[in-house]
Amino acid sequence: MTATKITPSGFTDEAFEAFLAAREEPAWATQQRREAWQAFGRMEWPKSDQEEWRRTDIRMFRLEKYQPPQPVSAEAELPPALLAEGVQLGGRTASLNSQTVVSELDPSLAAQGVLFGGTEQILREHGDLLRPYFGGPAFAMGHDRFSALHGAFWSGGAVLYVPRGVRVAEPLHVLAALTDEGVDLSRITVVMEEGSEATLLTETAGGGKLAFHCGAIELLLAPGARLRFVSLQHWDNTVWHFAQQQARLQSNAQLQWTIGALGARLAKVNQEVILCGEGANAQVNGVMFTEGKQHLAYHTLQQHEAGNCTSDLLYKGALQDQSRIVWRGMIKVDPGADGTDGYQRNDNLMLSNHARSDSIPGLEIEADDVRCTHGSTTSRVDEELIFYAQSRGLTRREATRMIVSGFFQQVFDRITIDSVREALGEAIGRRIREYRDT
Amino acid sequence: MSDQEVQTDILKIEDLHVSVGGKPILKGVNLEIRRGETHALMGPNGSGKSTLGMAIMGHPGYEVTQGAVWINDENILEMGPDERARRGLFMAFQRPVAIPGVRLADFLRHATTNVRRPERREGEELLPMREFRKELREKMAQLRMDPEFARRYVNEGFSGGEMKRAEILQMAMLRPKFAILDETDSGLDVDAVRLASQSIAEIGRSKMGILIITHHDKLLENNVPDKTHVMLGGRIVETGGPELARELHANGYDRIRADHPEAAAEEEAMRQDGALQKAM
């Protein structure tokens, strides 16, 4: 890590230049940053009259409260990683406030040409290899001011590159941690070459009293590649979380993407799956739990550019206290993408009369021969179920927990990684209080 | 536990008044069941039999306005339903609800642990998996149930017969001191009722105090009641032996109504009130 101290002066031109000066990276990458910074300067923060932000109020967010990523002290402690518990890993990285502090890869994987490590390190050592993929259309820096800010100041995160035909059996793990007043602008890039296979578990943790994440994830799957990708958002309930996430699947690629959304004060995430090649298959699983005054907004897109692809999305959320979940889903089928099979569903379970969920499925179909279905439900915890469980000796809280875990079972049944199911189940279980109809 | 101790457990219902939605349904019920006894509770539809079961178990929609229910020297009306279960009370529901996504085995492991270890606190260890599974398999075999059944979600998509058998299985695992069986025979064909009747006898007789709420006497074939109670208009109007159950099954409730005109009038009033409410 570079030791140069950046003068803390907010996200200004001066700070940007100082940030660049402290980094060693290919010139083309620096150029991407400059373009993004210019875009940032031209743009305004999203407003509530834009459809995408109509239900998500960010007027309390103040960028001035944060500084660009700063070097961290070597002794800083990392929070525990839920998804890595009891799992034999093939490699792991961890970052704290956007600075990579751990980067490990099993030498046998490295010998097969697998690249895995902190984003800066891989970019420095293998810039030419990454150039065609890095900061590509997924980041669409023009999307909004947050993505432009990320494009300019991204820092930390991880790169995974799996060469053609290589199968990585053991999961790899990426942790992004935040401390009080910290900023995480991490970027995760996964490049799966033809016929390769891997499992990548990513998670976030920490945040203290106030922190800010503005991140990006890009998953690029070449023909026949198979990836199981997990992103668990588990910040403290104080963190502002803005993320742009996209997967692009070439022909016959297969993706299982599981999102866990438990943390953050406010989250606004765009999760996009683009099926670019014939016969690709994406399964998207969402597990959300909110409490207190959390507001989590997840906007999902399943875009069928090529024919004969399958996309199957199931988001399930449980809401406690006065929290709110917004899910806005869209299946887009481009002209000519015949043989499309698209599915999207969102179910929410209300654990309080003061919680609120907005569930907005959408379809835009421009091809003729397609099968697209969507649906959403909102239900409450049924007192009769609680009484039944109580009559068998379960306490009210145990009954509530059991009913909630039963609610999530359908999505857990789809997740093929045991440790992920268990970690999500336990993390949710810890948060559930007993249900009272008030 | 010695036989003598078994004999001492007693469930005592004292002058119980219960309202549902502000409407009085039970109007002073008295009943005493000792562990090891089987009692039948009969009566026409709407006489308050199921209300008695729900109130004893502690359903929040059934408001006790007067009276007490004792297990030995504790008034269980002051307890939540889960505490009552931990004191050894069980009810087999007439229409058990489904709990989507929760496997019967997981549900029952949790329930069995809590009931057998009443002092257990939330989060503490459950019964060891291996031990529990073994016992569950044995009990299921006894009830002629496919072991795969335990992997299904609680009551979800169960047939009427499966639901009732699952209730009996839960009773067998929870080993209550007192069990209320609310129309465990309803909706079952003759063979299923016979099987249920035999199972209850095998599992329960002599170990539990049982209150069988029923319209018919089929369930009583293998569970000959020590006492038969007849409920009418929210009160127990007559108590007799097994011959009373046989009489009611053969001749219906006309004789009861004739002998207890006041209760019959109450019953009629409740029925009309109910019909009126449905019509609205």
XYZ file of C-alpha atoms in Angstrom, chain B:
280
model
C -42.176 -41.606 37.586
C -44.067 -44.012 39.818
C -47.713 -44.950 39.259
C -48.689 -43.134 42.370
C -47.321 -39.846 41.078
C -49.060 -40.360 37.753
C -52.351 -40.618 39.589
C -51.879 -37.331 41.381
C -51.819 -35.049 38.310
C -55.139 -33.400 37.856
C -56.649 -30.951 35.354
C -59.462 -29.008 36.949
C -61.781 -26.615 35.155
C -63.724 -24.415 37.530
C -66.755 -22.341 36.618
C -65.216 -21.370 33.285
C -66.875 -18.547 31.359
C -65.511 -17.701 27.925
C -66.490 -15.088 25.383
C -65.517 -14.860 21.737
C -65.725 -11.449 20.143
C -67.633 -10.202 23.186
C -70.259 -12.972 22.925
C -70.507 -15.390 25.874
C -70.040 -18.969 24.665
C -69.156 -20.913 27.798
C -71.305 -20.155 30.786
C -69.775 -21.926 33.735
C -68.047 -25.185 32.864
C -66.804 -27.514 35.581
C -64.723 -30.564 34.774
C -62.058 -32.613 36.480
C -59.748 -35.022 34.710
C -57.132 -37.126 36.429
C -54.113 -38.323 34.601
C -54.839 -41.821 33.321
C -58.537 -41.140 32.743
C -60.306 -40.769 29.421
C -63.238 -38.400 29.191
C -65.530 -37.884 26.232
C -67.052 -34.488 25.605
C -70.062 -34.655 23.328
C -72.717 -32.230 22.269
C -74.361 -30.768 19.207
C -72.541 -28.329 16.899
C -72.107 -24.902 18.408
C -72.556 -26.047 21.984
C -69.090 -24.761 22.950
C -66.948 -27.926 22.882
C -64.165 -26.526 20.720
C -64.312 -23.231 22.580
C -63.510 -25.136 25.757
C -60.452 -26.684 24.093
C -59.219 -23.373 22.666
C -59.718 -21.580 25.977
C -57.856 -24.228 27.957
C -54.965 -24.098 25.471
C -54.932 -20.296 25.617
C -55.954 -19.008 22.191
C -55.845 -15.186 22.444
C -59.216 -14.857 20.709
C -60.995 -16.716 23.497
C -61.497 -14.421 26.423
C -61.939 -15.982 29.825
C -64.323 -13.768 31.785
C -64.633 -15.908 34.885
C -63.326 -19.104 36.436
C -60.030 -20.966 36.536
C -58.197 -23.882 34.960
C -55.792 -25.699 37.208
C -53.067 -28.196 36.510
C -52.458 -29.463 40.018
C -52.009 -26.290 42.052
C -51.239 -23.840 39.213
C -53.877 -21.727 37.517
C -52.729 -22.036 33.905
C -54.964 -19.196 32.719
C -52.216 -16.854 33.814
C -49.777 -18.516 31.413
C -49.159 -18.169 27.690
C -49.978 -21.170 25.485
C -46.303 -22.185 25.361
C -46.037 -22.272 29.161
C -49.183 -24.385 29.307
C -47.618 -26.801 26.823
C -44.543 -26.968 29.023
C -46.767 -27.798 32.014
C -47.913 -30.875 30.105
C -50.973 -29.680 28.210
C -51.605 -30.634 24.593
C -54.367 -30.055 22.114
C -54.847 -31.909 18.834
C -56.469 -29.304 16.608
C -59.602 -29.866 14.660
C -58.159 -27.857 11.785
C -54.415 -27.505 12.267
C -52.792 -24.668 10.324
C -49.998 -25.120 7.799
C -46.590 -23.582 8.473
C -45.005 -23.142 5.043
C -41.310 -23.878 4.764
C -40.993 -25.480 8.200
C -40.324 -29.202 8.150
C -42.368 -31.303 10.537
C -39.199 -32.888 11.939
C -37.571 -29.513 12.691
C -40.752 -28.142 14.196
C -41.210 -31.183 16.352
C -37.600 -31.291 17.488
C -37.930 -27.759 18.780
C -41.314 -28.452 20.377
C -40.197 -31.730 21.951
C -37.107 -30.104 23.425
C -39.098 -27.271 24.985
C -41.803 -29.489 26.403
C -39.459 -32.092 27.790
C -37.103 -29.498 29.200
C -39.514 -26.866 30.480
C -36.625 -24.914 31.991
C -34.870 -24.566 28.612
C -34.186 -20.997 27.569
C -34.273 -19.672 24.009
C -31.116 -20.431 22.095
C -30.065 -23.344 24.278
C -29.285 -26.702 22.703
C -32.040 -28.795 21.194
C -32.375 -32.542 21.799
C -29.506 -34.375 20.097
C -30.431 -34.917 16.444
C -29.593 -38.603 16.350
C -31.578 -39.462 19.477
C -34.533 -37.384 18.341
C -34.603 -38.889 14.857
C -34.507 -42.400 16.227
C -37.449 -41.770 18.487
C -39.371 -39.968 15.763
C -38.856 -42.880 13.369
C -40.096 -45.346 15.994
C -43.195 -43.319 16.728
C -43.914 -42.896 13.027
C -43.606 -46.620 12.476
C -46.034 -47.159 15.339
C -48.501 -44.818 13.633
C -47.833 -46.483 10.270
C -46.478 -43.262 8.823
C -43.915 -43.044 6.031
C -40.697 -41.615 7.533
C -40.479 -39.241 4.550
C -43.491 -37.506 6.025
C -41.256 -35.826 8.622
C -39.500 -33.947 5.822
C -42.687 -32.317 4.625
C -43.687 -28.837 5.734
C -45.990 -28.778 8.754
C -49.528 -29.547 7.573
C -48.873 -28.081 4.129
C -50.787 -30.008 1.505
C -51.656 -32.717 4.047
C -54.856 -34.667 3.490
C -57.388 -34.662 6.311
C -56.163 -38.035 7.500
C -52.497 -36.998 7.318
C -53.188 -33.899 9.376
C -54.880 -35.847 12.125
C -52.140 -38.453 12.160
C -49.544 -35.687 12.340
C -51.381 -34.295 15.360
C -51.318 -37.703 17.031
C -47.633 -38.043 16.177
C -46.960 -34.725 17.881
C -48.872 -35.888 20.921
C -46.834 -39.077 20.983
C -43.570 -37.130 20.874
C -44.575 -34.469 23.382
C -45.879 -36.998 25.945
C -48.303 -34.588 27.590
C -49.957 -35.118 30.951
C -53.268 -33.951 29.544
C -54.443 -34.024 25.930
C -57.517 -32.471 24.387
C -58.421 -34.123 21.109
C -60.700 -31.766 19.237
C -62.687 -33.783 16.718
C -59.704 -35.847 15.750
C -62.195 -38.066 13.919
C -63.798 -35.384 11.767
C -63.227 -35.632 8.056
C -61.777 -39.129 8.295
C -63.111 -42.293 6.707
C -63.958 -45.309 8.817
C -60.546 -46.965 8.473
C -58.698 -43.747 9.293
C -60.816 -43.209 12.402
C -60.117 -46.764 13.517
C -56.388 -46.239 13.019
C -56.517 -42.948 14.912
C -58.515 -44.580 17.682
C -56.030 -47.422 18.033
C -53.075 -45.042 17.962
C -54.484 -42.839 20.669
C -55.089 -45.901 22.781
C -51.568 -47.245 22.242
C -49.892 -43.946 22.948
C -52.104 -42.350 25.457
C -54.061 -44.696 27.587
C -52.979 -44.844 31.201
C -50.231 -42.235 30.714
C -52.373 -39.219 29.988
C -55.586 -37.652 30.992
C -57.504 -37.373 27.729
C -60.463 -35.237 26.788
C -61.919 -36.485 23.529
C -64.220 -33.975 21.846
C -66.325 -35.842 19.342
C -69.684 -36.222 17.632
C -69.310 -39.925 17.079
C -68.402 -42.926 19.118
C -65.921 -44.455 16.667
C -62.974 -42.792 18.310
C -64.184 -44.150 21.617
C -64.099 -47.778 20.425
C -60.545 -48.231 21.612
C -60.765 -45.440 24.140
C -63.720 -46.327 26.293
C -64.367 -43.202 28.353
C -64.358 -43.323 32.080
C -66.776 -40.460 31.872
C -68.953 -38.935 29.176
C -69.973 -35.285 29.412
C -72.657 -33.636 27.374
C -72.397 -29.973 26.566
C -75.383 -27.887 25.614
C -75.689 -24.120 25.419
C -72.252 -23.520 26.923
C -72.625 -25.785 29.975
C -72.050 -29.390 30.808
C -75.570 -30.596 31.426
C -75.033 -34.272 32.011
C -72.223 -36.617 32.958
C -72.333 -40.365 32.735
C -70.300 -43.411 31.810
C -69.529 -44.974 28.412
C -73.187 -45.957 28.020
C -74.065 -42.254 27.699
C -71.791 -41.878 24.670
C -73.429 -44.907 23.090
C -76.880 -43.534 23.769
C -76.085 -40.138 22.201
C -74.565 -41.775 19.183
C -77.621 -43.954 18.686
C -80.375 -41.455 19.494
C -78.939 -37.943 19.125
C -79.555 -35.054 21.487
C -83.359 -34.815 21.589
C -83.598 -36.492 24.961
C -80.884 -34.178 26.340
C -82.687 -31.101 25.057
C -85.947 -32.282 26.533
C -84.359 -32.927 29.916
C -82.530 -29.597 29.974
C -84.921 -27.040 28.496
C -83.011 -24.021 29.809
C -79.732 -25.060 28.176
C -81.633 -25.996 25.022
C -83.104 -22.491 24.913
C -79.615 -20.996 25.343
C -78.381 -23.205 22.524
C -81.200 -22.058 20.264
C -80.470 -18.405 21.059
C -76.763 -18.872 20.295
C -77.589 -20.653 17.073
C -79.888 -17.881 15.890
C -77.372 -15.257 16.839
C -74.728 -17.154 14.861
C -77.027 -17.525 11.845
C -77.847 -13.850 12.002
C -74.164 -12.942 12.057
C -73.451 -15.154 9.094
C -76.343 -13.597 7.197
C -74.892 -10.152 7.834
